[in-house]
């Protein structure tokens, strides 16, 4: 369970409900079925028009990742690369093939398999880069759908506001003031619903998916770096230390650290030298 997602949802809903309770004499007036129907139904309808059903089916399954805490086995991947380097230096290619069956990361398994097959480095990088681009394009497209829904929701909120305003102005000279107030409530509530759905649901989901993609791409780039070192017959210790600094640097970038001195201070001093076999 991704605790930040759960806390964010609870805090967001609590703040909205608390602000309504503290500022309203009748909190029930904030529940408006027609207004919610306009925003939710309109957003879903526009999304169905904008994207093919096959993409939408995949995207809505991705919502589960927002609530799931994914652990990336980076240390295990580094260990697998170091083990492959040790076996390659010994010329024990049969055991490398046996190791491939135990590797859970399919990207890492493909990378080591390419090296074991003596594939040229240019072709290895071309294949791995293609897989990284495919993952980025696929997952960015999925996040884009939620960004689009975040844009549609306020627009349909404004549509509901216009409908309510038209009805209110039509009845403004009539004897039924309750009808005028009801139309005014619909006009205002649809805008509120659109803003809440956009900024508390759709945008956060899109950003969460984008951050997940960044983390996955970081791991894949680390594996690509280790694959090149493996193809160059570098020692296991050198590969392990190089990848440790690589992971640290990219984690700092994901957290927004941009200080070159801070990054360099984390890098081992012996990266320029080939370490001994471990």
mmCIF file of C-alpha atoms in Angstrom:
data_model
loop_
_atom_site.group_PDB
_atom_site.id
_atom_site.type_symbol
_atom_site.label_atom_id
_atom_site.label_comp_id
_atom_site.label_asym_id
_atom_site.label_seq_id
_atom_site.Cartn_x
_atom_site.Cartn_y
_atom_site.Cartn_z
ATOM 1 C CA UNK A 1 0.000 0.000 0.000
ATOM 2 C CA UNK A 2 1.323 3.430 -0.976
ATOM 3 C CA UNK A 3 0.924 5.350 2.266
ATOM 4 C CA UNK A 4 1.349 8.796 0.681
ATOM 5 C CA UNK A 5 -1.611 8.177 -1.633
ATOM 6 C CA UNK A 6 -3.836 7.054 1.228
ATOM 7 C CA UNK A 7 -2.824 9.989 3.426
ATOM 8 C CA UNK A 8 -3.327 12.443 0.571
ATOM 9 C CA UNK A 9 -6.832 11.186 -0.174
ATOM 10 C CA UNK A 10 -7.845 11.177 3.490
ATOM 11 C CA UNK A 11 -6.434 14.652 4.150
ATOM 12 C CA UNK A 12 -7.937 16.077 0.955
ATOM 13 C CA UNK A 13 -11.419 14.732 1.640
ATOM 14 C CA UNK A 14 -11.207 15.709 5.314
ATOM 15 C CA UNK A 15 -10.247 19.297 4.473
ATOM 16 C CA UNK A 16 -13.102 19.639 1.989
ATOM 17 C CA UNK A 17 -15.681 18.160 4.357
ATOM 18 C CA UNK A 18 -14.395 20.173 7.321
ATOM 19 C CA UNK A 19 -14.435 23.443 5.396
ATOM 20 C CA UNK A 20 -18.018 22.763 4.289
ATOM 21 C CA UNK A 21 -19.166 21.909 7.815
ATOM 22 C CA UNK A 22 -17.515 24.952 9.377
ATOM 23 C CA UNK A 23 -18.691 27.414 6.749
ATOM 24 C CA UNK A 24 -22.205 26.204 5.964
ATOM 25 C CA UNK A 25 -25.448 26.256 7.905
ATOM 26 C CA UNK A 26 -26.765 23.347 5.823
ATOM 27 C CA UNK A 27 -23.878 21.149 4.585
ATOM 28 C CA UNK A 28 -26.359 18.979 2.691
ATOM 29 C CA UNK A 29 -26.746 21.641 0.018
ATOM 30 C CA UNK A 30 -23.283 20.717 -1.267
ATOM 31 C CA UNK A 31 -24.627 17.355 -2.405
ATOM 32 C CA UNK A 32 -26.101 17.941 -5.833
ATOM 33 C CA UNK A 33 -26.901 14.941 -8.006
ATOM 34 C CA UNK A 34 -27.523 16.736 -11.315
ATOM 35 C CA UNK A 35 -24.334 18.766 -10.997
ATOM 36 C CA UNK A 36 -22.243 15.688 -10.214
ATOM 37 C CA UNK A 37 -23.847 13.830 -13.109
ATOM 38 C CA UNK A 38 -22.955 16.620 -15.527
ATOM 39 C CA UNK A 39 -19.296 16.697 -14.471
ATOM 40 C CA UNK A 40 -18.629 12.966 -14.104
ATOM 41 C CA UNK A 41 -20.744 11.904 -17.063
ATOM 42 C CA UNK A 42 -19.424 14.631 -19.323
ATOM 43 C CA UNK A 43 -15.801 13.911 -18.411
ATOM 44 C CA UNK A 44 -16.182 10.188 -19.042
ATOM 45 C CA UNK A 45 -18.037 10.777 -22.308
ATOM 46 C CA UNK A 46 -15.392 13.177 -23.616
ATOM 47 C CA UNK A 47 -12.638 10.761 -22.589
ATOM 48 C CA UNK A 48 -14.345 7.899 -24.428
ATOM 49 C CA UNK A 49 -14.533 10.063 -27.533
ATOM 50 C CA UNK A 50 -10.886 11.119 -27.257
ATOM 51 C CA UNK A 51 -9.217 7.723 -26.799
ATOM 52 C CA UNK A 52 -9.775 4.181 -28.106
ATOM 53 C CA UNK A 53 -11.333 1.679 -25.731
ATOM 54 C CA UNK A 54 -8.227 -0.534 -25.712
ATOM 55 C CA UNK A 55 -6.134 2.296 -24.245
ATOM 56 C CA UNK A 56 -8.791 3.191 -21.684
ATOM 57 C CA UNK A 57 -9.033 -0.388 -20.435
ATOM 58 C CA UNK A 58 -5.292 -0.457 -19.808
ATOM 59 C CA UNK A 59 -5.288 2.958 -18.159
ATOM 60 C CA UNK A 60 -7.992 2.253 -15.625
ATOM 61 C CA UNK A 61 -6.072 -0.852 -14.581
ATOM 62 C CA UNK A 62 -3.107 1.439 -13.942
ATOM 63 C CA UNK A 63 -5.054 3.231 -11.199
ATOM 64 C CA UNK A 64 -4.191 0.326 -8.917
ATOM 65 C CA UNK A 65 -0.510 1.278 -9.111
ATOM 66 C CA UNK A 66 -1.341 4.609 -7.482
ATOM 67 C CA UNK A 67 -2.290 2.746 -4.304
ATOM 68 C CA UNK A 68 0.480 0.169 -4.546
ATOM 69 C CA UNK A 69 3.969 0.672 -3.154
ATOM 70 C CA UNK A 70 6.368 -0.806 -5.677
ATOM 71 C CA UNK A 71 9.743 -2.029 -4.527
ATOM 72 C CA UNK A 72 12.455 -2.010 -7.172
ATOM 73 C CA UNK A 73 15.043 -4.743 -6.650
ATOM 74 C CA UNK A 74 17.963 -2.497 -7.585
ATOM 75 C CA UNK A 75 20.419 -4.217 -5.269
ATOM 76 C CA UNK A 76 19.405 -7.587 -6.644
ATOM 77 C CA UNK A 77 19.866 -6.329 -10.204
ATOM 78 C CA UNK A 78 23.357 -5.058 -9.358
ATOM 79 C CA UNK A 79 24.185 -8.410 -7.776
ATOM 80 C CA UNK A 80 22.975 -10.278 -10.863
ATOM 81 C CA UNK A 81 25.150 -8.125 -13.120
ATOM 82 C CA UNK A 82 28.172 -8.617 -10.862
ATOM 83 C CA UNK A 83 27.600 -12.381 -10.816
ATOM 84 C CA UNK A 84 27.310 -12.439 -14.598
ATOM 85 C CA UNK A 85 30.584 -10.495 -14.839
ATOM 86 C CA UNK A 86 32.306 -12.995 -12.552
ATOM 87 C CA UNK A 87 31.102 -15.942 -14.626
ATOM 88 C CA UNK A 88 31.997 -14.199 -17.884
ATOM 89 C CA UNK A 89 35.556 -13.510 -16.702
ATOM 90 C CA UNK A 90 35.888 -17.198 -15.845
ATOM 91 C CA UNK A 91 34.464 -18.239 -19.201
ATOM 92 C CA UNK A 92 31.668 -20.154 -17.484
ATOM 93 C CA UNK A 93 28.980 -19.407 -20.075
ATOM 94 C CA UNK A 94 26.874 -22.430 -19.152
ATOM 95 C CA UNK A 95 26.281 -21.041 -15.670
ATOM 96 C CA UNK A 96 25.349 -17.674 -17.170
ATOM 97 C CA UNK A 97 22.568 -19.431 -19.063
ATOM 98 C CA UNK A 98 21.442 -21.066 -15.820
ATOM 99 C CA UNK A 99 21.493 -17.674 -14.089
ATOM 100 C CA UNK A 100 19.187 -16.190 -16.728
ATOM 101 C CA UNK A 101 16.379 -18.538 -15.708
ATOM 102 C CA UNK A 102 16.482 -17.162 -12.153
ATOM 103 C CA UNK A 103 16.443 -13.451 -13.061
ATOM 104 C CA UNK A 104 13.021 -11.932 -12.409
ATOM 105 C CA UNK A 105 13.601 -8.593 -14.167
ATOM 106 C CA UNK A 106 12.835 -9.222 -17.874
ATOM 107 C CA UNK A 107 14.806 -6.156 -19.003
ATOM 108 C CA UNK A 108 17.888 -7.327 -17.109
ATOM 109 C CA UNK A 109 17.428 -10.864 -18.405
ATOM 110 C CA UNK A 110 17.355 -9.596 -21.989
ATOM 111 C CA UNK A 111 20.445 -7.448 -21.420
ATOM 112 C CA UNK A 112 22.541 -10.281 -19.990
ATOM 113 C CA UNK A 113 21.319 -12.642 -22.707
ATOM 114 C CA UNK A 114 22.485 -10.215 -25.393
ATOM 115 C CA UNK A 115 25.929 -10.005 -23.805
ATOM 116 C CA UNK A 116 26.123 -13.781 -23.420
ATOM 117 C CA UNK A 117 25.334 -14.119 -27.130
ATOM 118 C CA UNK A 118 28.280 -11.794 -27.968
ATOM 119 C CA UNK A 119 25.973 -9.212 -29.518
ATOM 120 C CA UNK A 120 27.868 -6.053 -30.581
ATOM 121 C CA UNK A 121 27.591 -3.200 -28.094
ATOM 122 C CA UNK A 122 25.915 -0.914 -30.621
ATOM 123 C CA UNK A 123 23.171 -3.452 -31.213
ATOM 124 C CA UNK A 124 22.766 -4.073 -27.475
ATOM 125 C CA UNK A 125 22.291 -0.363 -26.809
ATOM 126 C CA UNK A 126 19.936 -0.030 -29.768
ATOM 127 C CA UNK A 127 17.704 -2.854 -28.533
ATOM 128 C CA UNK A 128 17.688 -1.703 -24.914
ATOM 129 C CA UNK A 129 17.111 1.946 -25.844
ATOM 130 C CA UNK A 130 14.164 0.878 -27.989
ATOM 131 C CA UNK A 131 12.623 -0.952 -25.038
ATOM 132 C CA UNK A 132 13.113 2.069 -22.791
ATOM 133 C CA UNK A 133 11.473 4.355 -25.348
ATOM 134 C CA UNK A 134 8.564 1.957 -25.754
ATOM 135 C CA UNK A 135 7.967 1.896 -22.008
ATOM 136 C CA UNK A 136 8.157 5.693 -21.784
ATOM 137 C CA UNK A 137 5.787 6.209 -24.695
ATOM 138 C CA UNK A 138 3.276 3.688 -23.368
ATOM 139 C CA UNK A 139 3.215 4.954 -19.798
ATOM 140 C CA UNK A 140 3.341 8.636 -20.759
ATOM 141 C CA UNK A 141 0.312 8.023 -22.968
ATOM 142 C CA UNK A 142 -1.479 6.489 -20.000
ATOM 143 C CA UNK A 143 -0.662 9.465 -17.788
ATOM 144 C CA UNK A 144 -1.751 11.796 -20.600
ATOM 145 C CA UNK A 145 -5.265 10.361 -20.433
ATOM 146 C CA UNK A 146 -5.590 11.444 -16.804
ATOM 147 C CA UNK A 147 -4.170 14.874 -17.647
ATOM 148 C CA UNK A 148 -6.858 15.113 -20.317
ATOM 149 C CA UNK A 149 -9.567 14.127 -17.840
ATOM 150 C CA UNK A 150 -8.218 16.779 -15.472
ATOM 151 C CA UNK A 151 -8.792 19.343 -18.223
ATOM 152 C CA UNK A 152 -12.264 18.058 -19.103
ATOM 153 C CA UNK A 153 -13.660 18.061 -15.548
ATOM 154 C CA UNK A 154 -13.502 21.853 -14.948
ATOM 155 C CA UNK A 155 -14.790 22.442 -18.480
ATOM 156 C CA UNK A 156 -17.910 20.398 -17.811
ATOM 157 C CA UNK A 157 -18.155 22.098 -14.440
ATOM 158 C CA UNK A 158 -18.370 25.379 -16.317
ATOM 159 C CA UNK A 159 -20.942 23.827 -18.647
ATOM 160 C CA UNK A 160 -23.085 22.921 -15.646
ATOM 161 C CA UNK A 161 -22.640 26.445 -14.327
ATOM 162 C CA UNK A 162 -23.923 27.898 -17.588
ATOM 163 C CA UNK A 163 -26.909 25.546 -17.584
ATOM 164 C CA UNK A 164 -27.772 26.515 -14.031
ATOM 165 C CA UNK A 165 -27.361 30.219 -14.775
ATOM 166 C CA UNK A 166 -29.625 30.002 -17.820
ATOM 167 C CA UNK A 167 -32.323 28.238 -15.805
ATOM 168 C CA UNK A 168 -31.927 30.706 -12.959
ATOM 169 C CA UNK A 169 -32.267 33.737 -15.239
ATOM 170 C CA UNK A 170 -35.269 32.154 -16.932
ATOM 171 C CA UNK A 171 -37.043 31.792 -13.570
ATOM 172 C CA UNK A 172 -35.790 34.998 -11.967
ATOM 173 C CA UNK A 173 -39.073 36.826 -12.542
ATOM 174 C CA UNK A 174 -41.205 33.843 -11.614
ATOM 175 C CA UNK A 175 -43.023 33.325 -8.335
ATOM 176 C CA UNK A 176 -41.015 30.244 -7.343
ATOM 177 C CA UNK A 177 -37.904 31.547 -5.606
ATOM 178 C CA UNK A 178 -36.978 28.018 -4.491
ATOM 179 C CA UNK A 179 -36.521 27.024 -8.123
ATOM 180 C CA UNK A 180 -34.238 30.009 -8.636
ATOM 181 C CA UNK A 181 -32.131 29.017 -5.649
ATOM 182 C CA UNK A 182 -31.954 25.411 -6.832
ATOM 183 C CA UNK A 183 -30.713 26.460 -10.261
ATOM 184 C CA UNK A 184 -28.142 28.738 -8.670
ATOM 185 C CA UNK A 185 -26.906 25.848 -6.523
ATOM 186 C CA UNK A 186 -26.507 23.636 -9.584
ATOM 187 C CA UNK A 187 -24.647 26.435 -11.334
ATOM 188 C CA UNK A 188 -22.103 26.795 -8.546
ATOM 189 C CA UNK A 189 -21.785 23.172 -7.469
ATOM 190 C CA UNK A 190 -20.820 21.855 -10.896
ATOM 191 C CA UNK A 191 -17.814 24.174 -10.929
ATOM 192 C CA UNK A 192 -16.841 22.947 -7.463
ATOM 193 C CA UNK A 193 -17.171 19.294 -8.482
ATOM 194 C CA UNK A 194 -15.077 19.875 -11.584
ATOM 195 C CA UNK A 195 -12.274 21.512 -9.609
ATOM 196 C CA UNK A 196 -12.249 18.763 -6.982
ATOM 197 C CA UNK A 197 -12.147 15.944 -9.530
ATOM 198 C CA UNK A 198 -9.456 17.673 -11.546
ATOM 199 C CA UNK A 199 -7.105 18.663 -8.731
ATOM 200 C CA UNK A 200 -7.715 15.944 -6.153
ATOM 201 C CA UNK A 201 -8.216 12.898 -8.393
ATOM 202 C CA UNK A 202 -7.116 13.137 -12.024
ATOM 203 C CA UNK A 203 -3.999 15.332 -11.829
ATOM 204 C CA UNK A 204 -2.509 13.502 -8.819
ATOM 205 C CA UNK A 205 -3.037 10.147 -10.550
ATOM 206 C CA UNK A 206 -1.313 11.420 -13.697
ATOM 207 C CA UNK A 207 1.637 12.789 -11.727
ATOM 208 C CA UNK A 208 1.932 9.575 -9.726
ATOM 209 C CA UNK A 209 2.081 7.520 -12.912
ATOM 210 C CA UNK A 210 4.716 9.850 -14.365
ATOM 211 C CA UNK A 211 6.857 9.505 -11.249
ATOM 212 C CA UNK A 212 6.508 5.733 -11.470
ATOM 213 C CA UNK A 213 7.741 5.854 -15.055
ATOM 214 C CA UNK A 214 10.731 7.984 -14.030
ATOM 215 C CA UNK A 215 11.700 5.445 -11.380
ATOM 216 C CA UNK A 216 11.362 2.524 -13.799
ATOM 217 C CA UNK A 217 13.421 4.292 -16.469
ATOM 218 C CA UNK A 218 16.105 5.085 -13.891
ATOM 219 C CA UNK A 219 16.432 1.377 -13.104
ATOM 220 C CA UNK A 220 16.571 0.519 -16.804
ATOM 221 C CA UNK A 221 19.318 3.088 -17.429
ATOM 222 C CA UNK A 222 21.292 1.624 -14.557
ATOM 223 C CA UNK A 223 20.960 -1.826 -16.111
ATOM 224 C CA UNK A 224 22.090 -0.465 -19.481
ATOM 225 C CA UNK A 225 25.167 1.059 -17.862
ATOM 226 C CA UNK A 226 25.959 -2.244 -16.177
ATOM 227 C CA UNK A 227 25.378 -4.137 -19.417
ATOM 228 C CA UNK A 228 27.987 -2.071 -21.249
ATOM 229 C CA UNK A 229 30.481 -2.673 -18.443
ATOM 230 C CA UNK A 230 29.645 -6.371 -18.599
ATOM 231 C CA UNK A 231 30.248 -6.418 -22.352
ATOM 232 C CA UNK A 232 33.603 -4.697 -21.767
ATOM 233 C CA UNK A 233 34.641 -7.515 -19.384
ATOM 234 C CA UNK A 234 34.917 -5.184 -16.408
ATOM 235 C CA UNK A 235 35.410 -6.770 -13.011
ATOM 236 C CA UNK A 236 32.453 -7.474 -10.699
ATOM 237 C CA UNK A 237 33.720 -5.019 -8.072
ATOM 238 C CA UNK A 238 34.044 -2.228 -10.630
ATOM 239 C CA UNK A 239 30.539 -2.875 -11.953
ATOM 240 C CA UNK A 240 29.081 -2.931 -8.450
ATOM 241 C CA UNK A 241 30.716 0.332 -7.367
ATOM 242 C CA UNK A 242 29.901 2.106 -10.629
ATOM 243 C CA UNK A 243 26.233 1.155 -10.456
ATOM 244 C CA UNK A 244 25.981 2.174 -6.808
ATOM 245 C CA UNK A 245 27.109 5.699 -7.696
ATOM 246 C CA UNK A 246 24.853 5.689 -10.758
ATOM 247 C CA UNK A 247 21.794 4.827 -8.658
ATOM 248 C CA UNK A 248 22.671 7.448 -6.044
ATOM 249 C CA UNK A 249 23.032 10.160 -8.666
ATOM 250 C CA UNK A 250 19.737 9.363 -10.363
ATOM 251 C CA UNK A 251 17.858 9.103 -7.073
ATOM 252 C CA UNK A 252 19.152 12.580 -6.254
ATOM 253 C CA UNK A 253 17.868 13.810 -9.606
ATOM 254 C CA UNK A 254 14.433 12.324 -8.915
ATOM 255 C CA UNK A 255 14.376 14.122 -5.567
ATOM 256 C CA UNK A 256 15.362 17.376 -7.258
ATOM 257 C CA UNK A 257 18.979 17.521 -6.058
ATOM 258 C CA UNK A 258 20.980 19.530 -8.561
ATOM 259 C CA UNK A 259 24.147 20.290 -6.617
ATOM 260 C CA UNK A 260 27.130 18.867 -8.500
ATOM 261 C CA UNK A 261 29.271 18.921 -5.368
ATOM 262 C CA UNK A 262 26.674 16.895 -3.468
ATOM 263 C CA UNK A 263 26.520 14.294 -6.224
ATOM 264 C CA UNK A 264 30.298 14.052 -6.573
ATOM 265 C CA UNK A 265 30.732 13.712 -2.827
ATOM 266 C CA UNK A 266 28.667 10.514 -2.943
ATOM 267 C CA UNK A 267 30.715 8.904 -5.721
ATOM 268 C CA UNK A 268 33.494 6.491 -4.764
ATOM 269 C CA UNK A 269 37.001 7.771 -5.342
ATOM 270 C CA UNK A 270 38.171 4.674 -7.195
ATOM 271 C CA UNK A 271 35.673 4.752 -10.074
ATOM 272 C CA UNK A 272 38.406 5.584 -12.525
ATOM 273 C CA UNK A 273 40.218 2.380 -11.643
ATOM 274 C CA UNK A 274 39.136 -1.140 -12.349
ATOM 275 C CA UNK A 275 38.484 -2.873 -9.034
ATOM 276 C CA UNK A 276 39.450 -6.417 -8.208
ATOM 277 C CA UNK A 277 37.131 -9.369 -8.528
ATOM 278 C CA UNK A 278 34.900 -10.026 -5.543
#
